[in-house]
Amino acid sequence: MSLDAEEVEKIAHLARIAVTSDEVEALKGELSGILDLVARMSELDTSEIVPMAHPLDMPQRLRPDVVTEENHREAYQAVAPAVDNGLYLVPRVIE
Amino acid sequence: MSELHLKSIAELSAGLAAGEYSSEELTRHFLARIQELDEGLNSVVTLAEEASLAAAAAADARIAKGEAGPLTGIPILHKDIFCTQGVRTACGSRMLDNFISPYDATVVSRLKDAGVVMLGKTNMDEFAMGSSNETSYYGPVRNPWDRDRVPGGSSGGSAAAVAARLAVAATGTDTGGSIRQPAALCGITGLKPTYGRVSRYGMIAFASSLDQAGPMTRSAEDAAWLLAAMAGFDERDSTSVDRPVDDYLGQLDQDIKGLRVGVVKEFFEDGLNPGMRESMETAMEQLKALGAELVDVSLPNSHHSVAAYYVVAPAECSSNLSRFDGVRFGHRCENPVDLEDLYKRSRAEGFGPEVKRRIMIGAYALSAGYYDAYYLKAQQVRQVIADDFRKAFENVDVLLGPASPETAFRLGEKSDDPVSMYLSDIYTIAVNLAGLPALSMPAPLVDGLPAGLQLIGNYFDEGRILNLAHQLQQATDWHLQMPEGY
């Protein structure tokens, strides 16, 4: 497996991580090396194997559809980078 | 007083109850040790001096009223991955350097309810991604046995602190070996419970289908005390298992005569350091002398575990860490021009290189067209590995092997080569993929450095591996060996 610069940039975009051209160069080799390690899985024939969904074969637990949480907006927004009037602030999205 | 840091939880609990010393004195003793000895280790990132003294005073009041439990007044450290209300929870990352958690993790609140005193938070690999504690934003942790060497990771701060007796015990988390490998490299006892045994609520998520919290202690007996308080059903964790917690302490003294212990063939092949092999063999002789029956066992597909892990863990991490977007909490870049710039630069600045690599591998493996070849395939490999264990446990009660192929390596030795670092966890990862409980305990030293014996149990058999470890620790003094200067 050998990723090129364009593929690394595409992956970085999917991951929403800004990368410099120097980082792209380093990542090409590093990510390719990890994918080579991962590719060793293909040595194992798993055509008849049911993929694991849960180590204990447990189904997802359901709970009654009732309100159990209290409102903690103030406490949670106290650690936010920018809030105003109970709203999280981000750069303008709609012109 | 000077020997307080050498006492077990049971001894300290008795001393507190008898009024030989107060929790405040005990807490001050450990705070002083951290202040005096941690500078060269960097194992503690946040010292909660005031809060710990307040908790100690509350514990003393509880003891005076006769309302104390066995852990009331015992000072411990929490890995900085557990949310602690009002105390910074940074998870080894610049991303959360400014994050004061608004709530407690269930592990933290359960131990708080038991009266445990939190001294502070321990250093760790960033977001628990690493095997050497070198990926932390707060700098590497050093191994108290040799400060040029790593303590292992990701719970490296917890392991180093307990090895240096800077706290009675510490908490850790284990996604691919992050409790057992540092426990092995620092010469302490560390247990990863069955998946679902301990609540993951408030434990910052790395790979949700693998993450488990557990105790890191000086002995199996101390681990049993701590696990008893940590384990149990929690409706706030959707993967928590609703099943009674076993009597781990009651099981410690059971006779191990006739217990069938499977020696995992694949864990003793060429990759194992010869000194490590000798150490394991000494431990096995001791087990035989105690009446255990050693049986050869094969896990024929275990060599596929690292590959499967480096799909499952990065895929789940790329999803879990998408929450760090610079909007609701954590690091935010200066002057973003638009929303995409805000996301991309906040994440580029907030995450270190190893976290970025894993997020990107995960994003790639989950991207359109690749799901079957990567994630689905890895979950199939995982099933094959779990089946190997299932078959092995039809014939034996416990499995045994080393926890790490070698003793602590030097700082910088593997930090430039991600794949060589990943192979440090070659003996621990299969256990996480299968969801089984396992512990590492000290075996005889190898060239003056700790070696970890790994005991793997069947599902929910924590009591049995603790029993076996305790019986070994009653007959040997490997767990009492300490690094010089502490």
PDB file of C-alpha atoms in Angstrom, chain B residues 150-378:
ATOM      1  CA  VAL B 150       9.638   4.596  29.280  1.00  0.00           C
ATOM      2  CA  PRO B 151       6.998   3.437  31.779  1.00  0.00           C
ATOM      3  CA  GLY B 152       4.855   1.958  28.994  1.00  0.00           C
ATOM      4  CA  GLY B 153       1.498   3.365  28.037  1.00  0.00           C
ATOM      5  CA  SER B 154      -1.013   4.616  27.792  1.00  0.00           C
ATOM      6  CA  SER B 155      -1.542   4.485  31.601  1.00  0.00           C
ATOM      7  CA  GLY B 156       2.176   5.244  32.088  1.00  0.00           C
ATOM      8  CA  GLY B 157       1.699   7.951  34.722  1.00  0.00           C
ATOM      9  CA  SER B 158      -0.489   5.688  36.874  1.00  0.00           C
ATOM     10  CA  ALA B 159       2.017   2.822  36.588  1.00  0.00           C
ATOM     11  CA  ALA B 160       5.079   4.959  37.370  1.00  0.00           C
ATOM     12  CA  ALA B 161       3.327   6.656  40.320  1.00  0.00           C
ATOM     13  CA  VAL B 162       2.260   3.356  41.904  1.00  0.00           C
ATOM     14  CA  ALA B 163       5.709   1.808  41.287  1.00  0.00           C
ATOM     15  CA  ALA B 164       7.321   4.790  43.049  1.00  0.00           C
ATOM     16  CA  ARG B 165       4.722   4.567  45.851  1.00  0.00           C
ATOM     17  CA  LEU B 166       3.440   8.097  45.194  1.00  0.00           C
ATOM     18  CA  ALA B 167      -0.111   6.866  45.846  1.00  0.00           C
ATOM     19  CA  VAL B 168      -1.629   3.743  47.355  1.00  0.00           C
ATOM     20  CA  ALA B 169      -3.102   2.862  43.970  1.00  0.00           C
ATOM     21  CA  ALA B 170      -4.248   4.409  40.702  1.00  0.00           C
ATOM     22  CA  THR B 171      -6.910   3.910  38.071  1.00  0.00           C
ATOM     23  CA  GLY B 172      -6.115   3.100  34.461  1.00  0.00           C
ATOM     24  CA  THR B 173      -7.810   2.215  31.199  1.00  0.00           C
ATOM     25  CA  ASP B 174      -6.958  -0.535  28.745  1.00  0.00           C
ATOM     26  CA  THR B 175      -7.978  -0.493  25.066  1.00  0.00           C
ATOM     27  CA  GLY B 176      -5.142  -2.627  23.663  1.00  0.00           C
ATOM     28  CA  GLY B 177      -2.943  -3.192  26.722  1.00  0.00           C
ATOM     29  CA  SER B 178      -2.808   0.255  28.317  1.00  0.00           C
ATOM     30  CA  ILE B 179      -3.138  -1.083  31.888  1.00  0.00           C
ATOM     31  CA  ARG B 180      -1.205  -4.354  31.550  1.00  0.00           C
ATOM     32  CA  GLN B 181       1.804  -3.226  29.485  1.00  0.00           C
ATOM     33  CA  PRO B 182       2.730  -0.248  31.735  1.00  0.00           C
ATOM     34  CA  ALA B 183       2.022  -2.404  34.822  1.00  0.00           C
ATOM     35  CA  ALA B 184       4.503  -4.928  33.382  1.00  0.00           C
ATOM     36  CA  LEU B 185       7.157  -2.322  32.554  1.00  0.00           C
ATOM     37  CA  CYS B 186       6.900  -0.652  35.989  1.00  0.00           C
ATOM     38  CA  GLY B 187       6.573  -3.797  38.116  1.00  0.00           C
ATOM     39  CA  ILE B 188       3.063  -3.402  39.516  1.00  0.00           C
ATOM     40  CA  THR B 189      -0.226  -5.315  39.315  1.00  0.00           C
ATOM     41  CA  GLY B 190      -2.744  -4.042  36.760  1.00  0.00           C
ATOM     42  CA  LEU B 191      -6.099  -5.570  35.859  1.00  0.00           C
ATOM     43  CA  LYS B 192      -8.276  -5.066  32.784  1.00  0.00           C
ATOM     44  CA  PRO B 193     -11.769  -6.361  33.597  1.00  0.00           C
ATOM     45  CA  THR B 194     -14.221  -8.074  31.248  1.00  0.00           C
ATOM     46  CA  TYR B 195     -15.694  -5.654  28.699  1.00  0.00           C
ATOM     47  CA  GLY B 196     -18.812  -4.181  30.339  1.00  0.00           C
ATOM     48  CA  ARG B 197     -17.796  -4.958  33.958  1.00  0.00           C
ATOM     49  CA  VAL B 198     -16.756  -1.363  34.806  1.00  0.00           C
ATOM     50  CA  SER B 199     -18.735   1.633  33.564  1.00  0.00           C
ATOM     51  CA  ARG B 200     -17.260   3.689  30.722  1.00  0.00           C
ATOM     52  CA  TYR B 201     -19.450   6.711  31.577  1.00  0.00           C
ATOM     53  CA  GLY B 202     -17.287   9.806  31.864  1.00  0.00           C
ATOM     54  CA  MET B 203     -14.186   7.973  30.685  1.00  0.00           C
ATOM     55  CA  ILE B 204     -13.084   9.859  27.581  1.00  0.00           C
ATOM     56  CA  ALA B 205     -13.789   7.441  24.733  1.00  0.00           C
ATOM     57  CA  PHE B 206     -11.027   6.121  22.476  1.00  0.00           C
ATOM     58  CA  ALA B 207     -12.388   2.852  20.985  1.00  0.00           C
ATOM     59  CA  SER B 208     -15.749   2.170  22.587  1.00  0.00           C
ATOM     60  CA  SER B 209     -15.948  -1.548  21.791  1.00  0.00           C
ATOM     61  CA  LEU B 210     -12.571  -2.154  23.479  1.00  0.00           C
ATOM     62  CA  ASP B 211     -12.134   0.419  26.296  1.00  0.00           C
ATOM     63  CA  GLN B 212     -12.254  -0.835  29.895  1.00  0.00           C
ATOM     64  CA  ALA B 213     -11.182   0.771  33.181  1.00  0.00           C
ATOM     65  CA  GLY B 214      -9.362  -1.102  35.910  1.00  0.00           C
ATOM     66  CA  PRO B 215      -7.158  -0.855  39.006  1.00  0.00           C
ATOM     67  CA  MET B 216      -3.364  -0.412  39.039  1.00  0.00           C
ATOM     68  CA  THR B 217      -1.960  -1.450  42.391  1.00  0.00           C
ATOM     69  CA  ARG B 218       0.986  -2.928  44.266  1.00  0.00           C
ATOM     70  CA  SER B 219      -0.671  -6.316  44.779  1.00  0.00           C
ATOM     71  CA  ALA B 220      -3.522  -8.508  43.592  1.00  0.00           C
ATOM     72  CA  GLU B 221      -5.167  -8.074  46.987  1.00  0.00           C
ATOM     73  CA  ASP B 222      -5.197  -4.278  46.599  1.00  0.00           C
ATOM     74  CA  ALA B 223      -6.559  -4.712  43.059  1.00  0.00           C
ATOM     75  CA  ALA B 224      -9.412  -6.825  44.435  1.00  0.00           C
ATOM     76  CA  TRP B 225     -10.314  -4.071  46.933  1.00  0.00           C
ATOM     77  CA  LEU B 226     -10.361  -1.413  44.258  1.00  0.00           C
ATOM     78  CA  LEU B 227     -12.153  -3.469  41.609  1.00  0.00           C
ATOM     79  CA  ALA B 228     -14.883  -4.349  44.108  1.00  0.00           C
ATOM     80  CA  ALA B 229     -15.663  -0.631  44.379  1.00  0.00           C
ATOM     81  CA  MET B 230     -15.274   0.178  40.671  1.00  0.00           C
ATOM     82  CA  ALA B 231     -17.269  -2.695  39.138  1.00  0.00           C
ATOM     83  CA  GLY B 232     -21.012  -2.899  38.692  1.00  0.00           C
ATOM     84  CA  PHE B 233     -23.934  -2.053  36.456  1.00  0.00           C
ATOM     85  CA  ASP B 234     -24.396   1.548  35.347  1.00  0.00           C
ATOM     86  CA  GLU B 235     -27.440   2.543  33.352  1.00  0.00           C
ATOM     87  CA  ARG B 236     -25.480   5.525  31.981  1.00  0.00           C
ATOM     88  CA  ASP B 237     -23.218   3.188  29.972  1.00  0.00           C
ATOM     89  CA  SER B 238     -25.226   1.334  27.323  1.00  0.00           C
ATOM     90  CA  THR B 239     -22.629  -1.478  27.218  1.00  0.00           C
ATOM     91  CA  SER B 240     -22.503  -1.957  30.996  1.00  0.00           C
ATOM     92  CA  VAL B 241     -23.424  -5.507  31.982  1.00  0.00           C
ATOM     93  CA  ASP B 242     -26.275  -5.958  34.470  1.00  0.00           C
ATOM     94  CA  ARG B 243     -24.873  -8.796  36.529  1.00  0.00           C
ATOM     95  CA  PRO B 244     -23.912  -9.022  40.203  1.00  0.00           C
ATOM     96  CA  VAL B 245     -20.286  -8.280  41.123  1.00  0.00           C
ATOM     97  CA  ASP B 246     -18.422 -11.347  42.422  1.00  0.00           C
ATOM     98  CA  ASP B 247     -16.801 -11.462  45.856  1.00  0.00           C
ATOM     99  CA  TYR B 248     -13.243 -10.859  44.637  1.00  0.00           C
ATOM    100  CA  LEU B 249     -11.817 -10.615  48.149  1.00  0.00           C
ATOM    101  CA  GLY B 250     -13.513 -13.795  49.282  1.00  0.00           C
ATOM    102  CA  GLN B 251     -11.991 -15.674  46.353  1.00  0.00           C
ATOM    103  CA  LEU B 252      -8.382 -14.579  47.019  1.00  0.00           C
ATOM    104  CA  ASP B 253      -7.555 -17.339  49.486  1.00  0.00           C
ATOM    105  CA  GLN B 254      -8.995 -20.239  47.507  1.00  0.00           C
ATOM    106  CA  ASP B 255      -6.639 -23.150  46.987  1.00  0.00           C
ATOM    107  CA  ILE B 256      -5.253 -23.266  43.442  1.00  0.00           C
ATOM    108  CA  LYS B 257      -4.346 -26.956  43.626  1.00  0.00           C
ATOM    109  CA  GLY B 258      -5.474 -28.676  40.427  1.00  0.00           C
ATOM    110  CA  LEU B 259      -6.268 -25.391  38.659  1.00  0.00           C
ATOM    111  CA  ARG B 260      -5.583 -25.847  34.956  1.00  0.00           C
ATOM    112  CA  VAL B 261      -3.367 -23.083  33.578  1.00  0.00           C
ATOM    113  CA  GLY B 262      -2.887 -22.933  29.804  1.00  0.00           C
ATOM    114  CA  VAL B 263       0.520 -21.738  28.613  1.00  0.00           C
ATOM    115  CA  VAL B 264      -0.111 -19.887  25.341  1.00  0.00           C
ATOM    116  CA  LYS B 265       2.356 -21.337  22.831  1.00  0.00           C
ATOM    117  CA  GLU B 266       2.235 -18.328  20.503  1.00  0.00           C
ATOM    118  CA  PHE B 267       3.301 -15.991  23.321  1.00  0.00           C
ATOM    119  CA  PHE B 268       6.605 -17.871  23.733  1.00  0.00           C
ATOM    120  CA  GLU B 269       7.794 -17.811  20.134  1.00  0.00           C
ATOM    121  CA  ASP B 270      10.797 -16.045  18.590  1.00  0.00           C
ATOM    122  CA  GLY B 271       9.759 -12.466  19.342  1.00  0.00           C
ATOM    123  CA  LEU B 272      10.129 -13.043  23.088  1.00  0.00           C
ATOM    124  CA  ASN B 273      13.268 -11.696  24.772  1.00  0.00           C
ATOM    125  CA  PRO B 274      15.297 -14.620  26.294  1.00  0.00           C
ATOM    126  CA  GLY B 275      15.538 -13.002  29.739  1.00  0.00           C
ATOM    127  CA  MET B 276      11.785 -12.504  29.705  1.00  0.00           C
ATOM    128  CA  ARG B 277      11.297 -16.166  28.827  1.00  0.00           C
ATOM    129  CA  GLU B 278      13.426 -17.197  31.796  1.00  0.00           C
ATOM    130  CA  SER B 279      11.433 -14.938  34.120  1.00  0.00           C
ATOM    131  CA  MET B 280       8.159 -16.466  32.884  1.00  0.00           C
ATOM    132  CA  GLU B 281       9.540 -19.968  33.359  1.00  0.00           C
ATOM    133  CA  THR B 282      10.470 -19.208  36.977  1.00  0.00           C
ATOM    134  CA  ALA B 283       6.919 -17.979  37.573  1.00  0.00           C
ATOM    135  CA  MET B 284       5.515 -21.133  35.967  1.00  0.00           C
ATOM    136  CA  GLU B 285       7.675 -23.379  38.182  1.00  0.00           C
ATOM    137  CA  GLN B 286       6.275 -21.540  41.189  1.00  0.00           C
ATOM    138  CA  LEU B 287       2.717 -22.094  39.978  1.00  0.00           C
ATOM    139  CA  LYS B 288       3.435 -25.802  39.633  1.00  0.00           C
ATOM    140  CA  ALA B 289       4.878 -25.869  43.143  1.00  0.00           C
ATOM    141  CA  LEU B 290       1.575 -24.395  44.348  1.00  0.00           C
ATOM    142  CA  GLY B 291      -0.274 -27.280  42.750  1.00  0.00           C
ATOM    143  CA  ALA B 292      -1.486 -25.708  39.499  1.00  0.00           C
ATOM    144  CA  GLU B 293      -1.439 -27.931  36.459  1.00  0.00           C
ATOM    145  CA  LEU B 294       0.290 -26.392  33.413  1.00  0.00           C
ATOM    146  CA  VAL B 295      -1.069 -27.327  29.996  1.00  0.00           C
ATOM    147  CA  ASP B 296       0.133 -26.251  26.538  1.00  0.00           C
ATOM    148  CA  VAL B 297      -2.492 -24.255  24.683  1.00  0.00           C
ATOM    149  CA  SER B 298      -2.595 -22.687  21.229  1.00  0.00           C
ATOM    150  CA  LEU B 299      -4.310 -19.488  20.088  1.00  0.00           C
ATOM    151  CA  PRO B 300      -3.516 -20.119  16.402  1.00  0.00           C
ATOM    152  CA  ASN B 301      -4.890 -16.797  15.107  1.00  0.00           C
ATOM    153  CA  SER B 302      -3.534 -14.478  17.786  1.00  0.00           C
ATOM    154  CA  HIS B 303      -0.858 -13.120  15.410  1.00  0.00           C
ATOM    155  CA  HIS B 304      -3.665 -11.434  13.448  1.00  0.00           C
ATOM    156  CA  SER B 305      -4.769  -9.393  16.440  1.00  0.00           C
ATOM    157  CA  VAL B 306      -2.501  -6.357  15.950  1.00  0.00           C
ATOM    158  CA  ALA B 307      -3.687  -5.918  12.349  1.00  0.00           C
ATOM    159  CA  ALA B 308      -7.381  -6.186  13.280  1.00  0.00           C
ATOM    160  CA  TYR B 309      -6.862  -3.850  16.228  1.00  0.00           C
ATOM    161  CA  TYR B 310      -5.326  -1.136  14.020  1.00  0.00           C
ATOM    162  CA  VAL B 311      -8.561  -1.036  12.042  1.00  0.00           C
ATOM    163  CA  VAL B 312     -11.118  -1.312  14.847  1.00  0.00           C
ATOM    164  CA  ALA B 313      -9.413   1.114  17.252  1.00  0.00           C
ATOM    165  CA  PRO B 314      -8.638   3.887  14.724  1.00  0.00           C
ATOM    166  CA  ALA B 315     -12.099   3.554  13.115  1.00  0.00           C
ATOM    167  CA  GLU B 316     -13.834   3.973  16.463  1.00  0.00           C
ATOM    168  CA  CYS B 317     -11.435   6.737  17.504  1.00  0.00           C
ATOM    169  CA  SER B 318     -12.073   8.724  14.327  1.00  0.00           C
ATOM    170  CA  SER B 319     -15.763   8.613  15.153  1.00  0.00           C
ATOM    171  CA  ASN B 320     -15.368   9.310  18.895  1.00  0.00           C
ATOM    172  CA  LEU B 321     -12.915  12.160  18.441  1.00  0.00           C
ATOM    173  CA  SER B 322     -15.126  13.933  15.921  1.00  0.00           C
ATOM    174  CA  ARG B 323     -16.730  15.572  18.960  1.00  0.00           C
ATOM    175  CA  PHE B 324     -13.634  17.768  19.341  1.00  0.00           C
ATOM    176  CA  ASP B 325     -14.696  20.444  16.906  1.00  0.00           C
ATOM    177  CA  GLY B 326     -13.685  23.676  18.652  1.00  0.00           C
ATOM    178  CA  VAL B 327     -17.347  24.604  19.225  1.00  0.00           C
ATOM    179  CA  ARG B 328     -18.622  23.201  22.528  1.00  0.00           C
ATOM    180  CA  PHE B 329     -15.482  22.581  24.588  1.00  0.00           C
ATOM    181  CA  GLY B 330     -11.753  22.166  24.187  1.00  0.00           C
ATOM    182  CA  HIS B 331      -9.246  24.023  22.062  1.00  0.00           C
ATOM    183  CA  ARG B 332     -10.374  26.558  19.464  1.00  0.00           C
ATOM    184  CA  CYS B 333      -8.086  28.199  16.895  1.00  0.00           C
ATOM    185  CA  GLU B 334      -7.714  32.005  16.667  1.00  0.00           C
ATOM    186  CA  ASN B 335      -9.719  33.979  14.083  1.00  0.00           C
ATOM    187  CA  PRO B 336     -11.344  31.222  12.030  1.00  0.00           C
ATOM    188  CA  VAL B 337     -12.447  32.496   8.619  1.00  0.00           C
ATOM    189  CA  ASP B 338     -15.305  30.019   8.289  1.00  0.00           C
ATOM    190  CA  LEU B 339     -16.717  26.904   9.980  1.00  0.00           C
ATOM    191  CA  GLU B 340     -14.516  24.457   8.068  1.00  0.00           C
ATOM    192  CA  ASP B 341     -11.417  26.484   8.947  1.00  0.00           C
ATOM    193  CA  LEU B 342     -12.558  26.445  12.589  1.00  0.00           C
ATOM    194  CA  TYR B 343     -12.843  22.630  12.599  1.00  0.00           C
ATOM    195  CA  LYS B 344      -9.649  21.970  10.673  1.00  0.00           C
ATOM    196  CA  ARG B 345      -7.306  24.336  12.453  1.00  0.00           C
ATOM    197  CA  SER B 346      -8.733  23.684  15.941  1.00  0.00           C
ATOM    198  CA  ARG B 347      -8.135  19.956  15.395  1.00  0.00           C
ATOM    199  CA  ALA B 348      -4.733  20.452  13.730  1.00  0.00           C
ATOM    200  CA  GLU B 349      -3.556  22.559  16.688  1.00  0.00           C
ATOM    201  CA  GLY B 350      -5.278  20.556  19.416  1.00  0.00           C
ATOM    202  CA  PHE B 351      -4.204  17.021  18.460  1.00  0.00           C
ATOM    203  CA  GLY B 352      -0.657  15.624  18.424  1.00  0.00           C
ATOM    204  CA  PRO B 353       0.862  13.541  15.593  1.00  0.00           C
ATOM    205  CA  GLU B 354      -0.092  10.056  16.863  1.00  0.00           C
ATOM    206  CA  VAL B 355      -3.740  11.017  17.444  1.00  0.00           C
ATOM    207  CA  LYS B 356      -3.896  12.567  13.964  1.00  0.00           C
ATOM    208  CA  ARG B 357      -2.438   9.422  12.382  1.00  0.00           C
ATOM    209  CA  ARG B 358      -5.016   7.218  14.066  1.00  0.00           C
ATOM    210  CA  ILE B 359      -7.948   9.494  13.244  1.00  0.00           C
ATOM    211  CA  MET B 360      -6.828   9.528   9.609  1.00  0.00           C
ATOM    212  CA  ILE B 361      -6.384   5.740   9.422  1.00  0.00           C
ATOM    213  CA  GLY B 362      -9.891   5.424  10.867  1.00  0.00           C
ATOM    214  CA  ALA B 363     -11.369   7.986   8.503  1.00  0.00           C
ATOM    215  CA  TYR B 364      -9.785   6.121   5.583  1.00  0.00           C
ATOM    216  CA  ALA B 365     -10.992   2.690   6.754  1.00  0.00           C
ATOM    217  CA  LEU B 366     -14.553   3.988   7.161  1.00  0.00           C
ATOM    218  CA  SER B 367     -14.650   6.018   3.935  1.00  0.00           C
ATOM    219  CA  ALA B 368     -17.004   5.093   1.114  1.00  0.00           C
ATOM    220  CA  GLY B 369     -16.093   1.805  -0.556  1.00  0.00           C
ATOM    221  CA  TYR B 370     -13.640   0.611   2.092  1.00  0.00           C
ATOM    222  CA  TYR B 371     -15.946  -0.544   4.909  1.00  0.00           C
ATOM    223  CA  ASP B 372     -16.055  -4.227   3.901  1.00  0.00           C
ATOM    224  CA  ALA B 373     -12.317  -4.487   3.295  1.00  0.00           C
ATOM    225  CA  TYR B 374     -11.398  -2.915   6.608  1.00  0.00           C
ATOM    226  CA  TYR B 375     -13.912  -2.622   9.445  1.00  0.00           C
ATOM    227  CA  LEU B 376     -16.081  -5.602   8.532  1.00  0.00           C
ATOM    228  CA  LYS B 377     -13.014  -7.766   7.838  1.00  0.00           C
ATOM    229  CA  ALA B 378     -11.484  -6.717  11.172  1.00  0.00           C
TER     230      ALA B 378
END
